[in-house]
Short mmCIF file of C-alpha atoms in Angstrom, two decimals:
data_model
loop_
_atom_site.label_atom_id
_atom_site.label_comp_id
_atom_site.label_asym_id
_atom_site.label_seq_id
_atom_site.Cartn_x
_atom_site.Cartn_y
_atom_site.Cartn_z
CA MET A 1 -9.53 -8.89 12.28
CA GLN A 2 -7.75 -11.39 14.50
CA LEU A 3 -4.15 -12.32 13.91
CA ILE A 4 -1.86 -14.41 16.12
CA SER A 5 1.22 -12.26 16.73
CA PRO A 6 3.56 -14.01 19.18
CA GLU A 7 6.25 -11.37 18.80
CA TRP A 8 4.59 -8.46 20.60
CA ARG A 9 6.66 -7.34 23.60
CA VAL A 10 5.96 -4.66 26.21
CA ILE A 11 9.04 -3.48 28.12
CA LEU A 12 9.51 -1.18 31.10
CA PRO A 13 12.98 0.42 30.75
CA ASP A 14 14.93 2.60 33.16
CA LEU A 15 16.07 6.13 32.31
CA SER A 16 19.18 4.74 30.59
CA ASP A 17 16.89 2.60 28.37
CA GLN A 18 17.92 -0.65 30.06
CA GLU A 19 15.14 -3.19 30.49
CA ILE A 20 13.75 -3.43 34.02
CA MET A 21 10.86 -5.79 33.33
CA ASP A 22 9.13 -7.50 30.43
CA ILE A 23 5.39 -7.34 31.18
CA SER A 24 4.21 -8.90 27.92
CA ALA A 25 2.86 -12.06 29.55
CA ILE A 26 0.77 -10.24 32.15
CA THR A 27 -0.79 -7.48 30.08
CA SER A 28 -3.28 -6.75 27.33
CA PHE A 29 -3.09 -3.40 25.59
CA ASP A 30 -4.64 -0.95 23.15
CA LEU A 31 -2.17 0.97 21.01
CA GLU A 32 -3.22 3.97 18.92
CA LEU A 33 -0.59 5.27 16.51
CA LYS A 34 -1.12 8.68 14.90
CA LEU A 35 0.60 10.66 12.17
CA ASN A 36 2.02 14.00 13.37
CA ASP A 37 0.31 13.68 16.73
CA THR A 38 0.54 12.01 20.12
CA SER A 39 0.24 8.23 20.04
CA ALA A 40 -1.24 6.51 23.06
CA LEU A 41 -1.04 3.20 24.89
CA ALA A 42 -3.58 1.80 27.35
CA PHE A 43 -2.94 -1.46 29.19
CA ASP A 44 -4.00 -3.56 32.15
CA LEU A 45 -1.76 -5.51 34.51
CA ASP A 46 -2.51 -8.26 37.00
CA LEU A 47 -1.42 -6.34 40.11
CA VAL A 48 -0.70 -9.42 42.19
CA GLU A 49 1.51 -10.93 39.50
CA PHE A 50 3.22 -7.56 38.96
CA GLU A 51 4.04 -7.29 42.67
CA LYS A 52 5.44 -10.83 42.62
CA ARG A 53 7.73 -9.94 39.73
CA CYS A 54 8.92 -6.81 41.51
CA LEU A 55 9.69 -8.86 44.61
CA ALA A 56 11.67 -11.34 42.50
CA ILE A 57 13.99 -8.59 41.23
CA GLY A 58 14.20 -6.82 44.58
CA ALA A 59 12.40 -3.68 43.42
CA GLU A 60 9.65 -1.61 45.02
CA PRO A 61 6.61 -1.72 42.69
CA GLN A 62 6.29 2.08 42.57
CA THR A 63 9.91 2.42 41.42
CA VAL A 64 9.11 0.14 38.46
CA LEU A 65 5.79 1.68 37.39
CA TYR A 66 4.72 5.22 38.28
CA PRO A 67 3.20 8.18 36.39
CA GLN A 68 5.72 10.45 34.67
CA LYS A 69 8.67 8.58 36.19
CA THR A 70 8.36 5.43 34.10
CA GLU A 71 8.86 5.01 30.37
CA ILE A 72 7.51 2.13 28.28
CA LYS A 73 8.36 0.54 24.94
CA VAL A 74 6.29 -1.71 22.67
CA TYR A 75 7.93 -3.93 20.04
CA LEU A 76 6.55 -6.05 17.22
CA GLU A 77 9.23 -8.56 16.36
CA ASP A 78 12.37 -6.37 16.26
CA LYS A 79 10.54 -3.17 15.29
CA ALA A 80 9.94 -0.54 17.98
CA MET A 81 6.30 0.48 17.54
CA PHE A 82 5.86 2.82 20.50
CA GLY A 83 7.88 4.66 23.10
CA GLY A 84 6.45 6.94 25.72
CA ILE A 85 5.91 7.95 29.32
CA ILE A 86 3.39 6.48 31.74
CA SER A 87 0.66 9.05 32.43
CA THR A 88 -1.83 7.23 34.68
CA VAL A 89 -1.76 4.18 36.95
CA ASP A 90 -5.08 3.26 38.58
CA SER A 91 -5.45 0.41 41.08
CA SER A 92 -8.73 -1.48 41.44
CA TYR A 93 -9.74 -4.40 43.65
CA GLU A 94 -12.72 -6.71 43.31
CA GLY A 95 -12.92 -9.89 45.35
CA VAL A 96 -9.61 -11.72 44.96
CA ASN A 97 -8.71 -9.82 41.81
CA ALA A 98 -6.48 -6.75 41.68
CA THR A 99 -5.70 -4.79 38.51
CA LEU A 100 -3.53 -1.89 37.44
CA THR A 101 -5.12 0.11 34.63
CA CYS A 102 -2.46 2.25 32.99
CA SER A 103 -1.99 4.66 30.12
CA ALA A 104 1.00 6.20 28.40
CA ASP A 105 1.55 8.97 25.87
CA SER A 106 4.26 9.08 23.23
CA TYR A 107 7.20 11.40 23.84
CA LEU A 108 5.62 14.23 21.85
CA HIS A 109 3.11 14.77 24.67
CA TYR A 110 5.89 15.73 27.09
CA PHE A 111 6.52 18.84 25.02
CA SER A 112 2.93 20.04 25.53
CA LYS A 113 4.10 20.90 29.05
CA ARG A 114 7.29 22.70 27.99
CA PHE A 115 7.23 26.33 26.90
CA VAL A 116 9.42 28.59 24.78
CA SER A 117 9.58 32.38 24.79
CA LYS A 118 11.58 33.22 21.70
CA THR A 119 11.37 34.95 18.32
CA TYR A 120 12.43 33.29 15.07
CA VAL A 121 13.02 35.38 11.96
CA ALA A 122 13.34 33.88 8.45
CA THR A 123 14.21 30.48 9.94
CA ASP A 124 13.55 27.13 8.32
CA ARG A 125 10.56 25.38 9.83
CA SER A 126 12.45 22.18 10.69
CA ALA A 127 15.10 24.32 12.39
CA ILE A 128 12.47 26.17 14.43
CA ALA A 129 10.96 22.91 15.65
CA TRP A 130 14.31 21.40 16.62
CA ASP A 131 15.51 24.60 18.28
CA ALA A 132 12.36 24.69 20.41
CA ILE A 133 12.96 21.07 21.49
CA ASN A 134 16.63 21.70 22.14
CA THR A 135 15.96 24.94 24.05
CA VAL A 136 13.71 23.34 26.66
CA GLN A 137 15.96 20.29 26.98
CA THR A 138 18.92 22.45 28.04
CA VAL A 139 17.03 23.54 31.17
CA THR A 140 18.18 21.85 34.38
CA ASN A 141 16.16 18.63 34.90
CA GLY A 142 14.42 19.23 31.57
CA ASP A 143 16.28 16.84 29.26
CA LEU A 144 14.04 14.07 27.92
CA GLY A 145 16.92 12.74 25.83
CA VAL A 146 15.46 13.52 22.40
CA THR A 147 18.21 13.92 19.81
CA LYS A 148 18.22 15.43 16.35
CA GLY A 149 18.08 12.92 13.52
CA SER A 150 17.43 13.68 9.87
CA THR A 151 15.61 16.94 9.13
CA VAL A 152 14.64 18.43 5.78
CA THR A 153 14.83 22.04 4.69
CA ILE A 154 11.22 23.17 4.20
CA PHE A 155 10.44 26.87 4.18
CA ASN A 156 11.64 29.97 6.03
CA SER A 157 9.11 31.39 8.47
CA ASP A 158 8.85 34.02 11.20
CA LEU A 159 7.42 32.90 14.52
CA THR A 160 7.03 34.76 17.80
CA CYS A 161 6.62 32.43 20.77
CA ASP A 162 5.22 34.09 23.89
CA TYR A 163 5.57 31.12 26.22
CA ARG A 164 4.17 28.82 23.57
CA ASP A 165 4.18 25.08 24.20
CA VAL A 166 6.73 23.18 22.15
CA LYS A 167 4.30 20.51 20.99
CA SER A 168 2.15 23.09 19.20
CA ILE A 169 5.25 24.58 17.58
CA ILE A 170 6.29 21.18 16.23
CA GLN A 171 2.79 20.42 14.95
CA LEU A 172 2.22 23.88 13.47
CA TYR A 173 4.30 23.16 10.39
CA THR A 174 2.48 19.94 9.57
CA TYR A 175 -0.41 22.01 8.23
CA ALA A 176 0.73 25.64 7.94
CA GLN A 177 0.91 26.55 4.27
CA PRO A 178 2.60 27.06 1.89
CA THR A 179 5.11 24.26 2.60
CA THR A 180 4.62 21.65 5.29
CA TYR A 181 6.48 18.70 6.77
CA ASP A 182 5.74 15.42 8.52
CA PHE A 183 7.65 14.61 11.69
CA GLU A 184 8.25 11.89 14.21
CA ILE A 185 9.88 11.40 17.58
CA THR A 186 10.84 7.76 17.33
CA PRO A 187 10.56 5.24 20.18
CA ASP A 188 14.34 5.67 20.44
CA LYS A 189 13.82 9.44 20.99
CA VAL A 190 15.10 10.72 17.64
CA PHE A 191 13.41 13.77 16.08
CA ASN A 192 13.08 13.55 12.29
CA THR A 193 11.26 15.66 9.71
CA TYR A 194 10.23 14.63 6.20
CA THR A 195 8.70 16.22 3.15
CA ARG A 196 6.41 13.24 3.59
CA LEU A 197 6.51 10.36 6.08
CA GLY A 198 5.56 7.13 4.35
CA SER A 199 4.92 6.42 0.68
CA ASP A 200 2.25 5.37 -1.82
CA ARG A 201 1.96 1.61 -1.32
CA THR A 202 0.49 0.51 -4.64
CA ASP A 203 1.19 -3.09 -3.58
CA VAL A 204 -1.40 -2.89 -0.78
CA GLU A 205 -5.10 -2.81 -1.66
CA LEU A 206 -8.05 -3.19 0.67
CA VAL A 207 -11.30 -4.16 -1.06
CA TYR A 208 -14.65 -4.83 0.58
CA PRO A 209 -15.79 -7.57 0.80
CA GLN A 210 -12.68 -9.44 -0.42
CA ASN A 211 -10.15 -8.60 2.32
CA ILE A 212 -11.97 -6.09 4.52
CA GLN A 213 -13.84 -7.45 7.53
CA SER A 214 -15.88 -4.29 8.07
CA ILE A 215 -15.98 -0.75 6.75
CA LYS A 216 -17.78 2.42 7.83
CA VAL A 217 -18.19 5.40 5.50
CA PRO A 218 -19.17 8.52 7.46
CA ARG A 219 -20.33 11.62 5.57
CA SER A 220 -21.12 14.89 7.31
CA ALA A 221 -21.73 18.52 6.37
CA ASP A 222 -20.77 19.71 9.85
CA THR A 223 -17.26 20.61 8.65
CA LEU A 224 -18.32 21.81 5.18
CA PHE A 225 -17.52 25.48 4.43
CA ASN A 226 -16.77 27.12 1.10
CA LYS A 227 -16.25 30.76 2.09
CA ILE A 228 -13.67 31.44 4.78
CA ILE A 229 -13.29 34.87 6.36
CA GLY A 230 -9.82 35.07 7.87
CA LEU A 231 -9.25 37.82 10.46
CA GLY A 232 -5.68 38.80 11.26
CA SER A 233 -4.07 41.24 13.69
CA GLY A 234 -5.34 44.73 14.39
CA SER A 235 -8.75 46.17 15.15
CA GLY A 236 -11.38 48.23 13.38
CA ILE A 237 -10.44 49.44 9.91
CA GLU A 238 -6.80 48.51 10.57
CA ARG A 239 -7.59 44.82 11.06
CA LYS A 240 -6.22 42.63 8.31
CA GLN A 241 -8.64 40.26 6.66
CA SER A 242 -8.71 37.70 3.88
CA ILE A 243 -11.72 36.17 2.16
CA GLN A 244 -11.15 32.93 0.27
CA GLN A 245 -13.93 31.00 -1.45
CA ASP A 246 -14.54 28.07 -3.77
CA THR A 247 -17.22 28.74 -6.39
CA THR A 248 -17.50 25.09 -7.49
CA SER A 249 -18.33 24.08 -3.93
CA GLN A 250 -20.79 26.96 -3.65
CA ILE A 251 -22.60 25.80 -6.81
CA ASN A 252 -22.86 22.28 -5.40
CA TYR A 253 -23.78 23.09 -1.80
CA ARG A 254 -24.75 26.82 -1.76
CA VAL A 255 -22.67 29.33 0.21
CA LEU A 256 -21.46 28.13 3.60
CA GLU A 257 -19.37 30.63 5.56
CA LYS A 258 -16.98 30.37 8.47
CA LYS A 259 -14.97 32.98 10.34
CA GLU A 260 -11.44 32.10 11.43
CA SER A 261 -9.28 34.21 13.76
CA PHE A 262 -5.52 34.47 13.25
CA ASN A 263 -4.90 37.20 15.79
CA SER A 264 -1.10 37.20 15.67
CA VAL A 265 -0.79 37.16 11.87
CA GLU A 266 0.47 40.56 10.69
CA ILE A 267 1.56 39.78 7.11
CA GLN A 268 -1.21 39.77 4.47
CA THR A 269 0.27 36.96 2.38
CA THR A 270 0.54 34.79 5.50
CA LEU A 271 -3.08 35.53 6.35
CA ASP A 272 -4.08 34.62 2.77
CA HIS A 273 -2.20 31.30 3.08
CA ASN A 274 -3.86 30.58 6.44
CA THR A 275 -7.33 31.31 5.14
CA GLN A 276 -6.79 29.33 1.93
CA GLY A 277 -5.58 26.38 3.99
CA LYS A 278 -8.81 26.38 5.99
CA LEU A 279 -10.80 26.52 2.75
CA GLU A 280 -8.94 23.59 1.23
CA GLU A 281 -9.69 21.32 4.16
CA SER A 282 -13.40 22.20 4.36
CA ARG A 283 -14.75 22.83 0.84
CA GLU A 284 -15.96 19.25 0.25
CA VAL A 285 -17.75 16.61 2.28
CA LEU A 286 -14.92 14.35 3.32
CA VAL A 287 -15.41 10.65 2.62
CA LEU A 288 -12.94 8.94 4.93
CA PRO A 289 -13.65 5.25 5.55
CA GLU A 290 -12.90 3.48 8.82
CA VAL A 291 -11.61 0.04 7.91
CA VAL A 292 -11.03 -3.22 9.77
CA PRO A 293 -8.90 -5.45 7.49
CA GLN A 294 -9.11 -9.22 7.52
CA ALA A 295 -6.39 -11.24 9.22
CA GLY A 296 -2.94 -11.12 7.69
CA VAL A 297 -3.67 -8.44 5.09
CA ILE A 298 -1.63 -5.65 6.71
CA ASP A 299 1.93 -6.36 7.86
CA LEU A 300 2.53 -3.83 10.64
CA THR A 301 6.27 -4.26 10.37
CA VAL A 302 6.07 -2.94 6.79
CA VAL A 303 3.01 -0.63 6.55
CA GLY A 304 2.71 2.32 8.90
CA VAL A 305 1.11 5.70 9.46
CA GLY A 306 1.85 8.07 6.59
CA ASP A 307 1.62 5.34 3.95
CA SER A 308 -1.15 5.55 1.36
CA ILE A 309 -3.03 2.44 0.27
CA ARG A 310 -5.96 1.90 -2.10
CA VAL A 311 -9.35 1.35 -0.48
CA LYS A 312 -12.37 0.15 -2.46
CA LEU A 313 -15.98 -0.61 -1.56
CA GLN A 314 -17.65 -2.79 -4.16
CA GLY A 315 -21.29 -3.74 -4.66
CA SER A 316 -22.82 -0.39 -3.63
CA THR A 317 -24.05 2.28 -6.01
CA TYR A 318 -24.32 4.81 -3.18
CA ASN A 319 -20.71 4.34 -2.10
CA ASN A 320 -19.16 3.80 -5.52
CA ASP A 321 -16.94 6.85 -4.86
CA VAL A 322 -15.05 4.87 -2.21
CA ASP A 323 -12.19 3.92 -4.52
CA ALA A 324 -9.08 5.98 -3.87
CA MET A 325 -5.55 6.09 -2.54
CA LEU A 326 -6.03 7.10 1.09
CA ARG A 327 -3.32 8.01 3.54
CA ILE A 328 -3.19 6.20 6.87
CA TYR A 329 -3.55 8.76 9.64
CA GLY A 330 -4.18 6.38 12.52
CA MET A 331 -3.83 2.74 13.48
CA LYS A 332 -5.73 1.23 16.41
CA ILE A 333 -4.18 -2.04 17.57
CA LYS A 334 -5.58 -4.28 20.32
CA VAL A 335 -3.47 -7.15 21.67
CA ASP A 336 -4.67 -9.50 24.40
CA LYS A 337 -2.63 -11.64 26.78
CA ASP A 338 -2.59 -14.44 24.20
CA ASN A 339 -1.13 -12.04 21.62
CA VAL A 340 -4.29 -12.08 19.52
CA GLN A 341 -4.29 -8.84 17.54
CA ASP A 342 -7.12 -6.65 16.22
CA LEU A 343 -6.42 -3.81 13.80
CA SER A 344 -8.42 -0.89 12.44
CA LEU A 345 -7.30 1.97 10.18
CA ASP A 346 -8.26 5.64 9.89
CA PHE A 347 -7.51 7.68 6.76
CA TYR A 348 -7.38 11.10 5.20
CA LYS A 349 -6.81 12.05 1.59
CA PRO A 350 -3.32 13.28 0.67
CA ASP A 351 -4.85 16.17 -1.31
CA ALA A 352 -7.31 17.24 1.38
CA GLY A 353 -5.15 20.23 2.26
CA GLY A 354 -4.49 21.54 5.74
CA GLY A 355 -5.70 24.40 7.85
CA LEU A 356 -3.50 26.94 9.59
CA GLU A 357 -3.62 28.36 13.04
CA GLU A 358 -2.73 31.78 14.23
CA GLY A 359 0.95 32.49 14.63
CA ALA A 360 1.98 30.82 11.38
#
């Protein structure tokens, strides 16, 4: 899809969030937004023009744009779509042309490099996540500036963190049964949790071939399992285990087994929840279309990751099961220097369940 979007802006701010430079006119970028995960930005800059702009404001180029030192914001109209930290800056020269090829990760990624050694007992999951963020930010030179926004009370859990990275702690409760949350760290650095981020958008329907430019429907048995053997803590006859299986799936596909290790899980009910979660996400062949909508169908200032929209594929007897409310997990957005926008969407089903990892 191609859509003229003159309101895209790419801003390099300083640490106090004041604009240093607007690079919108000299960059093209790829933006990938993800639900409950790190979003990413990749962009190119005309290096010669960038150096000229730095000279005009009396700034050394490396003080304006440098890995880990520089933050970046992307706006669509007045909506902040992305905020993060520059991770790579590569310079390349060919003839008279010089280019900076850069990438940035959303603020969540920073917490993959911050560790907590702490034990939580019967603590709400949102509270655990925020405490982990807050704990590492109180360390000298460790404050990213993330603040606590609105958090929901979810479910009390025990968690022992032996120098565990904070990103994995935050993400753990997006899929650890029995009660999960969605979360975000906004481009303005506010941490929020939700019983669900987004909503069912019954007003938005994508139908091929009416308003879908292209659609792919992958189907694979690689991730299909209907008997999960969950192994908990301990060894030998003292090792805890849980076997969860789906007989309907076994009738349809025959028995397909998988072993999952949850080495730090000591409570049997927790191990049962973990194993059941893995079963729920793997007992069927997932049918998750990849969709490129036609121009103007999706308003990115209104529809975002976490929202569910109806997707239909008409005119095919093989793919007549592609007709469902699907939740948007990812958005891939390409914007060139003329602000021409391309959009593609990735989905998963709201009832697909979620697996657990050890330590839940």
